[in-house]
CSV table of C-alpha atoms in Angstrom, one decimal:
chain,number,residue,atom,x,y,z
A,1,MET,CA,95.8,140.0,86.3
A,2,THR,CA,95.6,139.1,90.0
A,3,GLY,CA,97.2,135.8,91.3
A,4,LEU,CA,93.8,134.3,91.8
A,5,ASP,CA,92.6,135.3,88.4
A,6,ARG,CA,95.8,134.0,86.8
A,7,ARG,CA,95.5,130.6,88.5
A,8,SER,CA,91.8,130.3,87.5
A,9,PHE,CA,92.8,131.2,83.9
A,10,LEU,CA,95.6,128.7,83.8
A,11,GLY,CA,93.4,126.1,85.4
A,12,ARG,CA,90.8,126.5,82.6
A,13,GLY,CA,93.4,126.3,79.9
A,14,LEU,CA,94.9,123.1,81.3
A,15,THR,CA,91.5,121.5,81.7
A,16,THR,CA,90.9,122.0,78.0
A,17,ALA,CA,94.4,121.2,76.8
A,18,GLY,CA,95.1,118.4,79.3
A,19,GLY,CA,92.5,116.0,78.1
A,20,VAL,CA,89.2,116.6,79.8
A,21,LEU,CA,87.5,117.7,76.6
A,22,ALA,CA,89.4,115.1,74.6
A,23,SER,CA,88.8,112.3,77.0
A,24,GLY,CA,85.6,111.1,75.2
A,25,ILE,CA,88.0,109.7,72.6
A,26,ALA,CA,89.9,108.0,75.4
A,27,VAL,CA,86.8,106.4,76.7
A,28,GLN,CA,85.9,105.2,73.2
A,29,THR,CA,89.5,103.8,73.0
A,30,LEU,CA,89.1,101.8,76.3
A,31,GLY,CA,85.6,100.7,75.2
A,32,ALA,CA,86.9,99.5,71.9
A,33,HIS,CA,89.8,97.8,73.6
A,34,ALA,CA,87.5,96.0,76.0
A,35,SER,CA,85.3,94.7,73.1
A,36,TRP,CA,88.4,93.7,71.1
A,37,ALA,CA,89.9,91.7,74.1
A,38,ASP,CA,86.5,90.2,75.0
A,39,ALA,CA,86.1,88.9,71.5
A,40,GLY,CA,89.3,86.9,72.0
A,41,ARG,CA,91.2,88.3,69.0
A,42,PRO,CA,94.9,87.5,68.9
A,43,ALA,CA,97.4,90.2,69.8
A,44,ALA,CA,98.3,92.4,66.9
A,45,ASP,CA,101.8,93.4,66.0
A,46,PRO,CA,102.8,95.6,69.0
A,47,GLY,CA,103.9,98.4,66.7
A,48,ALA,CA,101.2,98.2,64.0
A,49,ALA,CA,98.6,100.1,66.0
A,50,GLY,CA,100.9,102.8,67.2
A,51,TYR,CA,103.9,104.6,65.7
A,52,GLY,CA,105.7,101.7,64.1
A,53,PRO,CA,108.6,99.5,65.3
A,54,LEU,CA,110.8,100.7,68.2
A,55,ARG,CA,114.5,101.1,68.1
A,56,ARG,CA,117.2,101.8,70.7
A,57,THR,CA,117.5,105.6,70.9
A,58,PRO,CA,120.3,107.7,72.5
A,59,SER,CA,119.4,110.7,74.6
A,60,LYS,CA,119.9,114.0,72.9
A,61,ASN,CA,121.7,115.5,75.8
A,62,THR,CA,123.7,112.6,77.3
A,63,GLY,CA,124.2,110.3,74.4
A,64,GLU,CA,123.2,107.2,76.5
A,65,GLU,CA,120.9,104.6,75.1
A,66,LEU,CA,118.2,104.5,77.8
A,67,LEU,CA,114.9,104.2,75.9
A,68,ALA,CA,113.6,102.4,72.8
A,69,LEU,CA,111.2,104.6,70.9
A,70,PRO,CA,109.5,104.7,67.5
A,71,ALA,CA,111.3,106.5,64.6
A,72,GLY,CA,111.0,110.3,64.8
A,73,PHE,CA,110.8,110.5,68.6
A,74,SER,CA,113.6,111.9,70.7
A,75,TYR,CA,114.2,112.6,74.4
A,76,VAL,CA,116.4,114.4,76.9
A,77,VAL,CA,117.2,113.4,80.5
A,78,LEU,CA,116.1,115.8,83.2
A,79,GLY,CA,116.7,115.6,87.0
A,80,LYS,CA,118.9,112.5,87.3
A,81,THR,CA,119.6,111.3,90.8
A,82,GLY,CA,122.6,113.1,92.3
A,83,THR,CA,122.4,116.2,90.0
A,84,PRO,CA,122.8,119.3,92.1
A,85,MET,CA,119.5,121.4,92.2
A,86,THR,CA,119.0,125.1,92.5
A,87,ASP,CA,118.6,124.9,96.3
A,88,GLY,CA,121.9,123.0,96.6
A,89,VAL,CA,120.3,119.7,97.4
A,90,PRO,CA,121.3,116.7,95.2
A,91,THR,CA,118.4,115.3,93.2
A,92,PRO,CA,116.9,112.6,95.4
A,93,ILE,CA,116.4,108.9,94.4
A,94,ALA,CA,113.2,107.1,93.5
A,95,HIS,CA,111.4,109.2,90.9
A,96,ASP,CA,107.7,108.3,90.9
A,97,GLY,CA,104.3,110.0,90.4
A,98,MET,CA,104.3,113.4,88.7
A,99,ALA,CA,102.1,116.1,87.2
A,100,ALA,CA,102.7,118.9,84.7
A,101,PHE,CA,101.4,122.4,85.2
A,102,PRO,CA,101.8,125.7,83.2
A,103,GLY,CA,105.1,127.3,84.1
A,104,THR,CA,105.7,130.8,85.5
A,105,ARG,CA,107.0,132.0,82.1
A,106,ARG,CA,105.9,131.6,78.5
A,107,HIS,CA,107.1,128.3,76.9
A,108,THR,CA,107.8,126.7,80.3
A,109,VAL,CA,106.2,123.9,82.3
A,110,ARG,CA,106.3,123.2,86.0
A,111,LEU,CA,106.7,119.5,87.1
A,112,ILE,CA,106.0,118.4,90.6
A,113,ARG,CA,107.6,115.0,91.1
A,114,ASN,CA,107.3,112.4,93.9
A,115,HIS,CA,110.2,110.5,95.4
A,116,GLU,CA,109.4,107.1,96.8
A,117,VAL,CA,112.4,106.9,99.1
A,118,ARG,CA,112.4,103.8,101.2
A,119,THR,CA,115.6,104.2,103.2
A,120,PRO,CA,115.6,103.9,107.1
A,121,PRO,CA,114.6,106.9,109.2
A,122,GLY,CA,117.0,109.8,108.8
A,123,SER,CA,119.2,108.1,106.2
A,124,PRO,CA,121.1,110.6,104.1
A,125,THR,CA,121.1,108.3,101.0
A,126,GLY,CA,119.1,110.1,98.3
A,127,ARG,CA,117.1,112.0,100.9
A,128,VAL,CA,114.6,114.7,100.2
A,129,HIS,CA,115.7,117.2,102.8
A,130,VAL,CA,116.1,121.0,103.4
A,131,PRO,CA,117.5,121.7,106.8
A,132,GLY,CA,115.3,124.1,108.8
A,133,SER,CA,112.2,123.7,106.7
A,134,GLN,CA,108.8,123.0,108.1
A,135,ARG,CA,108.5,119.3,107.8
A,136,TYR,CA,106.1,116.8,109.4
A,137,ASP,CA,108.7,114.2,110.5
A,138,GLU,CA,112.3,115.3,111.2
A,139,LEU,CA,113.4,111.8,110.2
A,140,GLY,CA,111.4,111.8,107.0
A,141,VAL,CA,113.4,110.8,103.9
A,142,ALA,CA,110.9,111.4,101.0
A,143,GLY,CA,108.8,114.1,99.6
A,144,THR,CA,108.6,116.1,96.3
A,145,THR,CA,110.8,118.1,94.0
A,146,THR,CA,109.7,120.8,91.5
A,147,LEU,CA,111.3,121.4,88.1
A,148,GLU,CA,110.8,124.4,85.8
A,149,VAL,CA,111.5,123.3,82.3
A,150,ASP,CA,111.9,125.3,79.0
A,151,LEU,CA,109.7,123.4,76.5
A,152,ARG,CA,111.7,124.7,73.5
A,153,THR,CA,115.2,123.6,74.6
A,154,GLY,CA,114.5,121.0,77.3
A,155,GLU,CA,116.7,123.0,79.7
A,156,VAL,CA,115.9,122.8,83.4
A,157,LEU,CA,115.7,126.4,84.5
A,158,ARG,CA,115.5,125.6,88.2
A,159,HIS,CA,114.7,122.6,90.4
A,160,PHE,CA,114.3,122.3,94.1
A,161,VAL,CA,112.7,120.4,97.0
A,162,SER,CA,109.1,121.5,97.3
A,163,LEU,CA,108.0,119.2,100.2
A,164,SER,CA,109.9,117.1,102.7
A,165,GLY,CA,109.4,115.3,106.0
A,166,THR,CA,107.3,112.4,104.6
A,167,ILE,CA,108.1,108.9,103.6
A,168,VAL,CA,107.4,106.6,100.6
A,169,ASN,CA,105.8,109.2,98.4
A,170,CYS,CA,104.5,107.0,95.6
A,171,ALA,CA,101.9,108.7,93.4
A,172,GLY,CA,99.2,111.2,93.9
A,173,GLY,CA,97.2,113.6,91.7
A,174,MET,CA,96.2,117.1,90.8
A,175,MET,CA,94.3,119.2,93.2
A,176,LEU,CA,90.9,120.7,92.3
A,177,HIS,CA,91.3,123.4,89.5
A,178,ARG,CA,95.0,122.3,89.1
A,179,ARG,CA,96.0,124.4,92.1
A,180,GLY,CA,98.7,122.0,93.1
A,181,TRP,CA,99.6,118.4,93.7
A,182,LEU,CA,98.4,115.9,96.3
A,183,THR,CA,101.2,113.5,97.2
A,184,CYS,CA,100.5,110.2,98.8
A,185,GLU,CA,102.5,108.0,101.3
A,186,GLU,CA,102.4,104.3,100.3
A,187,THR,CA,102.9,103.0,103.9
A,188,THR,CA,101.4,103.0,107.3
A,189,ALA,CA,104.7,102.9,109.2
A,190,GLY,CA,105.1,104.9,112.4
A,191,PRO,CA,107.0,105.2,115.7
A,192,LYS,CA,107.3,101.4,116.0
A,193,GLN,CA,109.3,101.4,112.8
A,194,GLY,CA,111.6,104.2,114.0
A,195,TRP,CA,109.8,107.2,112.7
A,196,GLN,CA,109.0,110.2,114.9
A,197,ARG,CA,105.4,110.5,113.6
A,198,LYS,CA,102.7,108.3,112.2
A,199,HIS,CA,102.6,107.9,108.4
A,200,GLY,CA,100.1,106.8,105.7
A,201,TYR,CA,98.7,110.2,104.7
A,202,ILE,CA,98.1,112.6,101.8
A,203,PHE,CA,99.9,116.0,101.8
A,204,GLN,CA,99.4,119.1,99.7
A,205,VAL,CA,102.0,120.7,97.5
A,206,PRO,CA,100.6,124.0,96.3
A,207,LEU,CA,101.5,125.2,92.8
A,208,ASP,CA,102.4,128.7,94.1
A,209,GLY,CA,104.5,129.1,97.2
A,210,PRO,CA,107.4,126.6,97.4
A,211,GLU,CA,110.7,128.2,96.2
A,212,PRO,CA,114.3,127.0,96.3
A,213,GLY,CA,115.2,126.6,99.9
A,214,ARG,CA,111.7,127.1,101.1
A,215,PRO,CA,109.6,124.0,100.7
A,216,ALA,CA,105.9,123.9,101.5
A,217,ALA,CA,105.0,123.0,105.1
A,218,SER,CA,104.2,119.3,105.2
A,219,MET,CA,100.9,118.9,107.1
A,220,PRO,CA,99.0,115.6,106.8
A,221,LEU,CA,95.3,115.6,105.7
A,222,THR,CA,94.3,113.0,108.3
A,223,ALA,CA,90.6,113.0,107.4
A,224,MET,CA,91.5,111.6,104.0
A,225,GLY,CA,92.6,108.4,105.6
A,226,ARG,CA,95.6,106.6,107.0
A,227,PHE,CA,96.4,103.7,104.7
A,228,SER,CA,98.8,102.6,102.0
A,229,HIS,CA,97.9,105.4,99.5
A,230,GLU,CA,98.8,105.2,95.9
A,231,ALA,CA,97.0,107.8,93.7
A,232,ILE,CA,94.1,110.2,93.7
A,233,ALA,CA,91.8,111.9,91.1
A,234,VAL,CA,89.4,114.8,91.7
A,235,ASP,CA,86.0,115.0,90.2
A,236,PRO,CA,85.8,118.7,89.2
A,237,ARG,CA,82.0,118.7,89.3
A,238,THR,CA,81.7,117.7,92.9
A,239,GLY,CA,85.2,118.2,94.4
A,240,TYR,CA,85.1,114.6,95.6
A,241,VAL,CA,88.6,113.0,95.8
A,242,TYR,CA,88.9,109.4,94.8
A,243,GLU,CA,91.8,107.4,96.3
A,244,THR,CA,93.5,104.1,95.5
A,245,GLU,CA,95.1,101.8,97.9
A,246,ASP,CA,98.1,99.5,97.3
A,247,ASP,CA,98.9,97.2,100.2
A,248,SER,CA,100.6,94.2,98.5
A,249,GLY,CA,99.4,90.8,99.5
A,250,LYS,CA,96.1,91.9,100.9
A,251,PRO,CA,92.7,92.9,99.5
A,252,ASP,CA,92.6,96.7,98.8
A,253,GLY,CA,89.8,99.2,98.8
A,254,PHE,CA,88.8,102.0,96.5
A,255,TYR,CA,87.9,105.2,98.5
A,256,ARG,CA,86.0,108.4,98.1
A,257,PHE,CA,86.6,111.5,100.2
A,258,ARG,CA,83.7,114.0,100.4
A,259,PRO,CA,85.3,117.2,101.7
A,260,HIS,CA,83.4,119.7,103.8
A,261,ASP,CA,85.0,122.4,101.6
A,262,ALA,CA,86.3,121.3,98.2
A,263,ARG,CA,88.8,124.2,98.1
A,264,ASP,CA,90.2,123.5,101.7
A,265,LEU,CA,90.8,119.8,102.2
A,266,SER,CA,92.2,120.5,105.7
A,267,ALA,CA,88.7,121.4,106.8
A,268,GLY,CA,87.9,117.7,106.9
A,269,GLY,CA,85.2,115.5,105.4
A,270,VAL,CA,83.8,112.0,105.1
A,271,LEU,CA,85.9,109.0,103.9
A,272,GLU,CA,84.1,106.1,102.3
A,273,MET,CA,84.9,102.8,100.6
A,274,LEU,CA,83.2,101.5,97.5
A,275,LYS,CA,80.7,98.7,97.9
A,276,VAL,CA,78.9,96.8,95.1
A,277,GLN,CA,75.1,97.1,95.8
A,278,GLY,CA,73.6,94.0,97.3
A,279,VAL,CA,76.8,92.0,97.6
A,280,ASP,CA,79.1,92.1,100.6
A,281,ASN,CA,82.8,92.0,99.8
A,282,TYR,CA,82.3,91.7,96.1
A,283,ASP,CA,85.6,90.3,94.6
A,284,CYS,CA,86.6,92.5,91.7
A,285,ARG,CA,90.0,90.8,91.4
A,286,GLU,CA,88.9,88.0,89.1
A,287,GLY,CA,85.9,86.4,87.4
A,288,GLN,CA,84.7,89.7,86.0
A,289,LYS,CA,83.2,90.5,82.6
A,290,MET,CA,84.4,93.5,80.7
A,291,GLY,CA,81.7,96.1,80.0
A,292,ALA,CA,79.3,94.9,82.7
A,293,ARG,CA,77.9,97.8,84.8
A,294,LEU,CA,78.0,97.2,88.6
A,295,PRO,CA,75.8,99.5,90.7
A,296,VAL,CA,77.7,101.1,93.5
A,297,GLU,CA,77.1,102.4,97.0
A,298,TRP,CA,79.5,103.7,99.6
A,299,VAL,CA,80.2,102.7,103.2
A,300,VAL,CA,81.6,105.2,105.7
A,301,ILE,CA,85.0,104.7,107.3
A,302,ASP,CA,84.2,105.6,110.9
A,303,ASP,CA,87.9,106.1,112.0
A,304,PRO,CA,89.8,107.4,109.0
A,305,ASP,CA,93.0,108.0,111.1
A,306,PRO,CA,93.3,104.8,113.1
A,307,ASP,CA,95.7,104.3,115.9
A,308,LEU,CA,97.4,101.3,114.3
A,309,GLU,CA,100.1,101.3,116.9
A,310,ASN,CA,97.6,100.3,119.6
A,311,GLY,CA,95.5,97.7,117.7
A,312,ALA,CA,92.9,99.9,116.0
A,313,GLN,CA,91.2,98.5,112.8
A,314,THR,CA,92.8,99.6,109.6
A,315,CYS,CA,90.7,101.6,107.1
A,316,THR,CA,90.6,98.6,104.9
A,317,GLN,CA,89.3,96.3,107.7
A,318,GLN,CA,86.6,98.9,108.6
A,319,GLY,CA,85.4,99.1,105.0
A,320,LEU,CA,85.5,95.3,104.4
A,321,ALA,CA,83.6,94.8,107.6
A,322,LYS,CA,80.7,96.8,106.1
A,323,GLY,CA,80.8,94.9,102.8
A,324,GLY,CA,83.3,96.9,100.8
A,325,ALA,CA,84.5,95.5,97.5
A,326,LYS,CA,87.9,93.8,97.2
A,327,PHE,CA,90.6,94.9,94.6
A,328,ASN,CA,94.2,94.0,94.2
A,329,ARG,CA,97.0,96.6,94.1
A,330,LEU,CA,95.1,99.6,93.1
A,331,GLU,CA,97.5,102.2,91.6
A,332,GLY,CA,97.1,104.8,88.8
A,333,CYS,CA,94.0,107.0,88.9
A,334,TRP,CA,92.8,109.7,86.5
A,335,TYR,CA,89.7,111.8,85.9
A,336,GLY,CA,88.3,112.0,82.4
A,337,ASP,CA,85.0,112.1,80.5
A,338,GLY,CA,83.0,112.5,83.7
A,339,GLY,CA,84.5,109.4,85.3
A,340,ILE,CA,87.5,108.1,87.3
A,341,PHE,CA,89.7,105.5,85.7
A,342,PHE,CA,92.0,103.5,87.9
A,343,ASN,CA,94.4,100.5,87.5
A,344,SER,CA,94.4,97.2,89.4
A,345,THR,CA,98.0,96.3,88.8
A,346,SER,CA,97.6,92.6,89.6
A,347,GLY,CA,93.9,91.9,89.0
A,348,GLY,CA,92.6,89.6,86.3
A,349,ASP,CA,92.0,85.9,85.4
A,350,ALA,CA,95.2,85.4,83.4
A,351,LYS,CA,97.7,84.7,86.2
A,352,ASN,CA,101.4,85.7,86.4
A,353,GLY,CA,102.6,82.7,88.4
A,354,ASP,CA,103.5,84.4,91.6
A,355,ALA,CA,102.7,82.8,95.0
A,356,PRO,CA,99.2,83.4,96.2
A,357,ASN,CA,98.3,86.3,98.6
A,358,ALA,CA,97.4,85.6,102.2
A,359,ASP,CA,93.8,85.0,101.3
A,360,GLY,CA,94.6,82.7,98.4
A,361,PHE,CA,94.2,85.1,95.5
A,362,ARG,CA,96.6,84.6,92.7
A,363,GLU,CA,97.7,87.8,90.9
A,364,GLY,CA,97.0,88.5,87.3
A,365,TYR,CA,98.4,90.9,84.6
A,366,GLY,CA,96.2,93.8,85.4
A,367,GLN,CA,92.8,95.5,85.0
A,368,VAL,CA,91.6,99.0,84.1
A,369,TRP,CA,88.4,100.1,85.9
A,370,GLN,CA,86.1,103.1,85.5
A,371,LEU,CA,83.9,104.6,88.2
A,372,VAL,CA,81.1,106.6,86.7
A,373,PRO,CA,79.6,109.0,89.3
A,374,GLY,CA,75.8,109.2,89.1
A,375,ARG,CA,73.7,112.2,88.3
A,376,GLY,CA,70.2,113.0,89.4
A,377,GLN,CA,68.4,109.7,90.2
A,378,ARG,CA,71.1,107.6,88.7
A,379,GLY,CA,73.6,106.1,91.1
A,380,ASP,CA,77.3,105.5,90.7
A,381,THR,CA,78.4,102.5,88.6
A,382,LEU,CA,81.6,100.5,88.2
A,383,VAL,CA,82.8,99.2,84.9
A,384,LEU,CA,85.7,96.9,84.0
A,385,VAL,CA,86.9,98.4,80.8
A,386,TYR,CA,90.0,96.3,80.1
A,387,GLU,CA,91.7,93.2,81.5
A,388,SER,CA,95.0,92.0,80.2
A,389,PRO,CA,95.1,88.5,78.7
A,390,GLY,CA,98.9,88.2,79.2
A,391,ARG,CA,102.2,89.9,79.7
A,392,LYS,CA,102.8,90.6,76.0
A,393,GLU,CA,99.7,92.8,75.8
A,394,LEU,CA,100.1,94.5,79.2
A,395,ASP,CA,102.0,93.5,82.3
A,396,SER,CA,101.2,95.2,85.6
A,397,PRO,CA,99.8,98.7,84.7
A,398,ASP,CA,100.7,101.3,87.4
A,399,ASN,CA,100.3,105.0,86.6
A,400,LEU,CA,98.0,106.0,83.7
A,401,THR,CA,97.3,109.2,81.9
A,402,PHE,CA,95.1,110.6,79.1
A,403,THR,CA,96.9,112.5,76.3
A,404,PRO,CA,95.8,115.9,75.0
A,405,ARG,CA,94.8,114.1,71.8
A,406,GLY,CA,92.6,111.6,73.6
A,407,GLY,CA,94.9,108.7,73.8
A,408,ILE,CA,95.8,106.6,76.8
A,409,VAL,CA,99.2,105.7,78.2
A,410,LEU,CA,99.8,103.0,80.8
A,411,CYS,CA,103.1,102.8,82.8
A,412,GLU,CA,104.2,99.2,83.5
A,413,ASP,CA,105.5,98.1,86.9
A,414,ASP,CA,106.3,94.4,86.3
A,415,ALA,CA,107.0,93.1,89.8
A,416,SER,CA,106.4,89.4,89.0
A,417,SER,CA,109.1,87.1,90.2
A,418,ALA,CA,107.8,84.0,88.5
A,419,ASP,CA,107.1,85.1,84.9
A,420,ALA,CA,110.3,86.4,83.3
A,421,ASP,CA,109.6,89.3,80.9
A,422,PRO,CA,112.6,89.8,78.6
A,423,HIS,CA,112.6,92.0,75.5
A,424,PRO,CA,114.8,91.8,72.4
A,425,LEU,CA,115.6,95.5,72.6
A,426,ALA,CA,116.8,95.1,76.2
A,427,PRO,CA,119.3,92.2,76.3
A,428,GLY,CA,120.4,91.1,79.7
A,429,LEU,CA,117.3,92.4,81.5
A,430,THR,CA,114.8,89.8,82.9
A,431,ASN,CA,111.8,92.0,83.8
A,432,VAL,CA,111.4,94.8,81.3
A,433,ASN,CA,109.0,97.7,81.7
A,434,ARG,CA,107.2,99.6,78.9
A,435,LEU,CA,104.9,102.4,78.2
A,436,ILE,CA,101.8,100.9,76.6
A,437,GLY,CA,99.4,102.9,74.5
A,438,LEU,CA,95.9,102.0,73.5
A,439,ALA,CA,94.8,102.6,69.9
A,440,PRO,CA,91.3,103.7,68.9
A,441,GLY,CA,90.7,100.3,67.5
A,442,GLY,CA,91.4,98.8,70.9
A,443,GLN,CA,94.9,97.3,70.3
A,444,PRO,CA,97.6,97.8,72.8
A,445,PHE,CA,101.0,98.8,71.5
A,446,GLU,CA,104.4,99.5,72.8
A,447,PHE,CA,105.4,103.1,72.7
A,448,ALA,CA,108.6,103.0,74.9
A,449,VAL,CA,110.8,100.4,76.5
A,450,ASN,CA,113.1,101.0,79.5
A,451,ILE,CA,116.4,99.5,78.2
A,452,SER,CA,118.6,100.9,81.0
A,453,ASP,CA,117.4,98.9,84.0
A,454,ASP,CA,114.5,96.9,85.3
A,455,SER,CA,112.8,99.7,87.2
A,456,GLU,CA,109.3,100.8,86.5
A,457,PHE,CA,108.0,103.7,84.4
A,458,ALA,CA,106.0,106.2,86.5
A,459,GLY,CA,104.5,109.7,86.4
A,460,ALA,CA,103.7,109.9,82.7
A,461,CYS,CA,102.1,113.3,81.9
A,462,PHE,CA,101.9,115.8,79.1
A,463,SER,CA,102.8,119.5,78.9
A,464,PRO,CA,99.7,121.6,78.8
A,465,ASP,CA,100.4,122.4,75.1
A,466,GLY,CA,100.6,118.7,74.3
A,467,SER,CA,104.1,118.9,72.7
A,468,VAL,CA,106.1,116.9,75.3
A,469,MET,CA,105.4,113.8,77.4
A,470,PHE,CA,107.3,113.7,80.6
A,471,VAL,CA,107.8,110.3,82.3
A,472,ASN,CA,110.1,108.9,85.1
A,473,ASN,CA,112.1,105.8,85.5
A,474,LEU,CA,112.0,105.0,89.2
A,475,GLY,CA,115.5,103.7,89.7
A,476,SER,CA,116.3,102.4,93.1
A,477,THR,CA,114.3,103.3,96.2
A,478,VAL,CA,117.1,102.7,98.6
A,479,GLU,CA,120.4,103.3,96.8
A,480,LEU,CA,121.9,105.8,94.4
A,481,ASP,CA,122.2,103.2,91.6
A,482,PRO,CA,120.4,102.7,89.4
A,483,PRO,CA,119.5,106.4,89.3
A,484,GLY,CA,116.1,107.8,88.9
A,485,ARG,CA,115.6,109.8,85.8
A,486,THR,CA,113.0,112.1,84.3
A,487,TYR,CA,112.6,112.0,80.5
A,488,ALA,CA,111.1,114.6,78.2
A,489,ILE,CA,109.9,112.9,75.0
A,490,ARG,CA,109.1,114.9,71.8
A,491,GLY,CA,108.0,113.7,68.4
A,492,PRO,CA,105.2,113.4,65.8
A,493,TRP,CA,102.4,112.7,68.2
A,494,ARG,CA,99.7,113.3,65.6
A,495,ARG,CA,101.0,110.6,63.4
A,496,GLY,CA,99.5,108.1,65.8
A,497,PRO,CA,96.8,107.7,68.6
A,498,LEU,CA,98.7,109.4,71.4
């Protein structure tokens, strides 16, 4: 089988196993959840709808109690910050967005993992760096690492830097046909902040090519926009790339990139921002009704790579000037059931108590949106499928993923400073982060609790065969402690909705 044929075959297999066919169940789950919440029902027992009560659980390979999980589930720790990798580089800090691909051998999986390093230019602390490699910015501190994992044993067979020369690599998403990973910079910093080059771009990490000691060349896809990127999702029907923006304290936009060549994003394309038809600057952040269908149009961003150092308008300003819709802290993004699901981490009417943003908006506990691309004469529509009524149900959803069985997992990133969020399984921690599942009946439930530190969960994804969920704890973005960790969780998934 040729390399191209093999990639196409694996892509089709992952599409089937990874949730596209099963995602109709996920959509039903979100729809049921919206109806349940809209009816004002009280919160159910957080374990009753899922896999039962959680308990502090030691790691099978380190013995440390780092997670609380339901009975029957176990985990191992992979790729902890500081662990020497195959290429001789210590595992970097700040483990963030991630995706799982079929491995190069049977019973293996390949993980491509972001590192949201926020240290100063050229800092050696936890840096993603391979001397002599082709990198965009010689002072860049962030990038991606790749791990090959044996699914049967949990052993890391090899791990290495797969892209460097970037900064603040937060989340991203799979490329069309699962050919690799698109990693996003969550910043617009540049030479005025001490970097050699402008930042705020998306970069490609091909599945095939990077090897230990030989990362992919980091070349920015400038036509896809220069803004504070968070995550992306690709519509496999059109090749359009949908992009979320997370610029804290300001209104954010939801973007669409229409490439000239869906298989070659470097060939350019058209960047657009979502606009609700007939309403300029529609405010999606609050006052919304779950289930309502909002007709959508798109406004073109005329200058997708603005010279911000010399006063050019940002992509957000350009889009809002044409009537683009306002969101707050757009983060996780996932394609399923013919639509794009994305999280607004701090949207919603139930407020978390933090100080208002610059324009007076007070942050909420989070929203989940769905963009439904139109077909034929039917235009695109936007639907609010869930809004959190409070921190116990869901507090600050960040990354999201669909499971191979049609369930939904939301990674919490509780950044509120006003509303303390302790947990009985994590004594001593003030703001505790969880993995929240959504049951078919609509109830949210706790699946996992980070009991090691107060850093967020990120990068949840399943192995193509559905047997293992991989997820990160971010750790510190500027120091070695607390460390970033990747977990491989295994258990009786079919006993519950995930």
